[in-house]
C-alpha atoms as one frame of an Amber mdcrd trajectory, in Angstrom:
protein
 -29.369   9.290  24.417 -26.803  12.051  24.713 -24.916  13.882  21.980 -21.784
  15.998  21.773 -19.782  17.617  18.988 -16.204  18.670  18.396 -14.650  20.801
  15.664 -11.154  20.090  14.356  -8.945  21.372  11.562  -7.793  18.845   8.976
  -4.630  19.983   7.226  -3.586  18.465   3.904  -0.125  17.026   3.383   0.191
  19.438   0.456  -2.242  21.865  -1.232  -4.612  20.185  -3.670  -5.345  22.244
  -6.766  -8.300  21.444  -9.006  -9.822  23.449 -11.868 -11.935  25.711  -9.641
  -9.902  26.067  -6.435  -6.896  25.155  -4.302  -7.363  23.644  -0.844  -4.849
  23.258   1.975  -7.153  22.457   4.921 -10.718  21.635   5.876 -12.736  21.984
   9.064 -14.520  18.911  10.376 -17.314  18.617  12.926 -17.547  15.324  14.769
 -20.939  14.226  16.085 -20.866  11.696  18.927 -24.029   9.983  20.175 -23.916
   7.977  23.404 -26.460   5.509  24.738 -26.096   3.146  27.678 -22.329   3.487
  27.762 -21.665   3.024  24.044 -20.811   5.849  21.639 -21.106   6.196  17.880
 -19.346   8.841  15.786 -19.876  10.647  12.487 -18.119  13.466  10.655 -19.193
  16.367   8.448 -16.595  18.529   6.696 -16.736  22.096   5.476 -17.109  22.774
   1.764 -16.937  26.070  -0.082 -18.595  24.452  -3.098 -21.611  23.359  -1.038
 -21.701  26.548   1.044 -20.849  24.915   4.370 -18.329  26.646   6.624 -17.365
  25.481  10.104 -19.796  27.747  11.969 -22.698  26.692   9.774 -21.832  23.033
  10.276 -21.559  23.463  14.040 -24.987  25.091  14.195 -26.653  22.492  11.986
 -25.032  19.530  13.738 -26.211  20.917  17.087 -29.791  21.150  15.765 -29.699
  17.597  14.405 -28.187  16.275  17.642 -31.040  17.813  19.628 -33.545  16.163
  17.282 -31.962  12.723  17.579 -31.561  12.542  21.343 -35.328  12.773  21.747
 -35.595   9.174  20.560 -35.454   6.389  23.155 -32.629   4.493  21.431 -30.367
   4.727  18.360 -32.253   2.001  16.484 -35.509   3.973  16.497 -33.634   7.178
  15.672 -31.975   5.504  12.673 -35.299   4.182  11.401 -36.880   7.622  11.731
 -33.957   9.341  10.029 -34.183   7.024   7.037 -37.931   7.602   6.862 -37.331
  11.351   6.764 -38.985  11.859  10.143 -36.045  12.546  12.478 -34.572  15.807
  11.208 -35.671  18.851   9.249 -36.213  18.274   5.538 -33.919  21.177   4.642
 -30.894  19.774   6.479 -27.860  19.671   4.148 -26.970  16.148   2.954 -23.523
  16.338   4.572 -25.078  16.825   7.998 -27.653  14.079   7.420 -24.855  11.734
   6.347 -22.848  12.488   9.498 -25.875  11.882  11.714 -26.656   8.597   9.969
 -23.014   7.524  10.292 -22.995   8.184  14.044 -26.196   6.167  14.452 -24.916
   3.313  12.265 -21.708   3.230  14.275 -23.654   3.099  17.527 -26.213   0.540
  16.321 -23.434  -1.674  14.981 -21.508  -1.515  18.221 -24.621  -2.364  20.222
 -25.250  -5.365  17.934 -21.535  -6.300  17.973 -21.647  -6.227  14.178 -19.750
  -4.244  11.531 -21.941  -1.952   9.462 -21.523  -3.950   6.249 -23.262  -6.911
   7.901 -26.127  -4.670   8.978 -26.405  -3.746   5.294 -26.550  -7.375   4.159
 -22.928  -7.942   3.111 -21.375 -10.775   5.153 -17.841 -10.528   3.748 -15.427
  -7.713   4.556 -15.502  -5.196   1.664 -12.075  -4.593   0.109 -11.556  -2.375
  -2.929  -8.758  -0.771  -4.912  -9.109   2.956  -4.426  -8.041   5.694  -6.772
  -5.457   8.151  -5.482  -5.709  11.730  -6.697  -2.940  13.732  -8.348  -3.916
  17.393  -8.537  -3.032  20.137 -10.980   0.668  20.272 -10.272   3.976  20.451
 -12.103   4.783  17.648 -14.494   7.858  16.675 -12.492   5.902  16.457  -9.258
   3.095  14.516 -10.947   5.622  12.003 -12.278   7.207  11.598  -8.850   3.797
  11.096  -7.233   2.780   8.528  -9.842   5.987   6.526  -9.384   5.536   6.576
  -5.607   1.913   5.464  -5.846   2.754   2.623  -8.214   5.522   1.446  -5.894
   3.098   1.550  -2.944   0.608  -0.732  -4.685  -1.964   1.692  -6.099  -3.701
   0.257  -9.138  -5.875   3.309  -9.876  -4.738   6.926 -10.259  -7.137   9.836
 -10.620  -5.698  12.746 -12.585  -7.173  16.205 -12.078  -7.612  18.226 -15.285
  -8.996  21.612 -16.233  -5.817  23.672 -16.545  -6.143  26.993 -18.404  -4.095
  25.338 -21.150  -5.588  21.925 -22.061  -2.269  20.818 -23.530  -0.889  20.963
 -19.992  -3.460  18.365 -18.919  -2.651  16.126 -21.868   1.070  16.261 -21.159
   0.620  15.694 -17.398  -1.542  12.642 -18.121   1.026  11.282 -20.567   3.769
  11.723 -17.989   1.707   9.988 -15.306   0.967   7.144 -17.715   4.697   6.738
 -18.396   5.534   6.847 -14.669   2.827   4.308 -13.712   2.268   2.254 -16.882
   0.189  -0.455 -15.212  -2.183   1.908 -13.387  -5.785   2.431 -14.416  -6.262
   6.154 -15.036  -9.347   8.218 -14.261  -9.586  11.858 -15.338 -11.508  14.639
 -13.569 -11.758  18.157 -15.035 -14.366  19.157 -12.404 -16.627  20.649 -15.077
 -13.930  22.843 -16.645 -14.468  22.017 -20.337 -16.870  23.310 -22.946 -18.606
  20.813 -25.217 -16.195  21.694 -28.016 -13.164  21.203 -25.792 -14.486  17.871
 -24.537 -15.092  16.598 -28.066 -11.560  17.567 -29.051  -9.846  16.252 -25.921
 -11.652  13.002 -25.138 -10.145  11.058 -28.098  -6.662  12.193 -27.072  -7.146
  10.991 -23.495  -8.591   7.734 -24.800  -5.363   7.291 -26.797  -3.404   7.752
 -23.540  -5.315   4.885 -21.952  -7.613   6.858 -19.661 -10.390   4.559 -18.429
 -13.156   7.088 -17.705 -13.737  10.837 -17.302 -15.692  12.507 -14.505 -17.871
  15.556 -15.127 -16.104  17.037 -18.159 -18.766  19.764 -18.595 -19.886  22.493
 -16.216 -22.775  21.268 -14.026 -26.291  22.472 -14.616 -26.757  21.029 -18.094
 -27.370  17.289 -17.636 -28.878  17.006 -21.121 -25.593  18.191 -22.627 -23.658
  15.745 -20.457 -25.891  12.883 -21.534 -25.557  13.852 -25.192 -21.770  13.993
 -24.859 -21.729  10.556 -23.248 -23.591   9.085 -26.227 -20.772   9.984 -28.624
 -17.781   9.896 -26.275 -14.932   7.436 -26.911 -14.546   7.209 -23.114 -17.058
   6.415 -20.364 -18.499   9.600 -18.837 -19.201   9.702 -15.096 -21.491  12.408
 -13.717 -20.421  14.013 -10.435 -21.513  17.609  -9.843 -24.574  16.935 -12.026
 -25.519  13.881  -9.930 -26.167  15.200  -6.443 -29.317  13.404  -5.334 -31.757
  10.690  -6.369 -33.707  12.893  -8.762 -30.531  14.063 -10.498 -29.509  10.454
 -10.993 -32.966   9.518 -12.224 -32.562  12.046 -15.058 -29.132  10.651 -15.980
 -29.657   6.912 -15.502 -28.981   5.096 -18.751 -27.578   8.246 -20.367 -24.161
   8.443 -18.715 -21.830   5.558 -17.999 -21.489   6.226 -14.284 -22.516   8.441
 -11.372 -20.133   9.482  -8.621 -21.988   9.014  -5.344 -20.512  10.843  -2.358
 -22.305  10.269   0.928 -21.832  13.918   1.925 -23.445  14.917  -1.366 -26.433
  12.551  -1.453 -27.215  12.290   2.275 -25.600   9.097   3.524 -25.569   5.324
   3.202 -29.313   4.841   2.806 -29.487   7.479   0.068 -26.524   5.875  -1.712
 -28.222   2.480  -1.618 -31.363   3.992  -3.145 -29.272   5.440  -5.966 -27.545
   2.078  -6.503 -30.949   0.392  -6.735 -32.201   3.030  -9.166 -29.334   2.635
 -11.642 -29.160  -1.163 -11.434 -29.636  -2.590 -14.909 -29.711   0.841 -16.572
 -26.201   0.676 -17.988 -25.063   3.395 -15.581 -22.524   2.147 -13.045 -21.825
   3.258  -9.485 -18.723   5.170  -8.461 -18.080   5.862  -4.783 -16.313   9.154
  -4.184 -15.540  11.380  -1.235 -14.492  14.790  -0.019 -11.122  15.343   1.605
 -11.859  14.179   5.144 -10.739  11.781   7.853 -11.188   8.015   7.990 -14.275
   8.597  10.131 -16.007  10.370   7.253 -14.947   7.826   4.636 -15.682   4.681
   6.653 -19.427   4.436   5.840 -18.646   4.438   2.110 -15.991   1.749   2.566
 -18.741  -0.521   3.897 -20.395  -0.123   0.462 -17.206  -0.469  -1.589 -17.982
  -3.937  -2.942 -21.042  -2.513  -4.733 -19.141   0.026  -6.869 -17.525  -0.178
 -10.308 -15.080   2.609  -9.418 -13.884   3.477  -5.916 -12.313   6.849  -5.139
 -12.020   6.874  -1.345  -8.681   8.544  -0.775  -9.705  11.710   1.087  -8.035
  10.553   4.305  -4.822   9.790   2.430  -4.480  13.451   1.426  -4.240  14.607
   5.051  -1.026  15.488   6.836  -2.412  13.619   9.824  -5.553  11.484   9.899
  -7.062  11.686  13.406  -8.881   8.351  12.891  -7.723   4.922  11.737  -9.326
   1.708  10.569  -9.922   1.701   6.796  -6.373   1.423   5.455  -5.675   2.676
   1.962  -1.953   3.314   2.177  -1.312   0.244   0.007  -3.943   1.245  -2.554
  -6.781  -0.776  -1.004  -9.455   0.375   1.434 -11.049  -2.233   3.639 -13.290
  -2.408   6.674 -11.870  -3.662   9.939 -13.247  -6.480  12.063 -14.439  -4.020
  14.701 -18.185  -3.490  15.200 -19.879  -0.379  13.884 -17.927   1.687  11.370
 -14.715   0.009  12.500 -12.681   3.166  13.037 -10.922   4.350  16.161  -9.669
   7.811  17.173  -6.006   8.563  17.356  -4.840  10.883  20.102  -6.045  14.406
  19.284  -3.530  17.161  19.956  -4.670  20.431  21.452  -3.350  22.233  18.356
  -5.842  20.312  16.221  -8.823  21.669  18.125 -10.651  24.585  16.497
């Protein structure tokens, strides 16, 4: 096998502000693995929150690529990766997820099968995805909500965590009025204290919010679980639910866990989490980082297994360099192509880092 990598800059259509930061672009490293004339692709994106800049990603992807090409074929490499034998144990989950995605893409193409069939799902997964509205002016939030509703979006995710909580309440009310039929999710990204959460959750319940992600600062899962027990709204853990052991501590205590492949380590890790929480009363949410369709595609192949789907990262870009999972009409779906089912658009020289 042979491997190569490429770094590109992914610019957002407009800056996305959340409670802890504002983002206007992300760097992405593409890993391509070729064997006998067929190539599979995966993507890892930079993240300040997870301490991964472009140079760090490039270095780590290069190390993982060198580890994988020692195997005789992608099938054996994929088996070894899932057994924890292919790459270093300390490899960040985002890099592991990108490597697994490239191998899944390649294995699927060699078998002439889409990834969801390799995972035991015969039908094409289709799911209504949430679309995020950041911390923005009330007028802009209303305009975005009206546009999303007209485009077919059934789920809207509202970012919260403004310095003034009343601003969040009013923005949510305005979005509810602009898209009255939409299901609303709320995400403060850990910005609230316990006292603030207890005061605010009933008000958001009155506005028709369906569930709230990570209302409390991460690092105190016991407090999050205790809040969930008395909350009038379902509580979904995100920053407190990074890996399998985190989820094990929260299973049955919170109403949902937001599983992001770049956070947990890929498709296989996500499936282990789904198996762990099955029957516990904790439901699966599939989330993402802002990234291209290449990065989101593996999660789309799991979309039929989730209670909530938030796979809109590619829709936030000014230009998605890959295509194949849709989403513009409010629904993500896998294509009929083998592997991950995504294809590259023409990459301009200006996009290259």
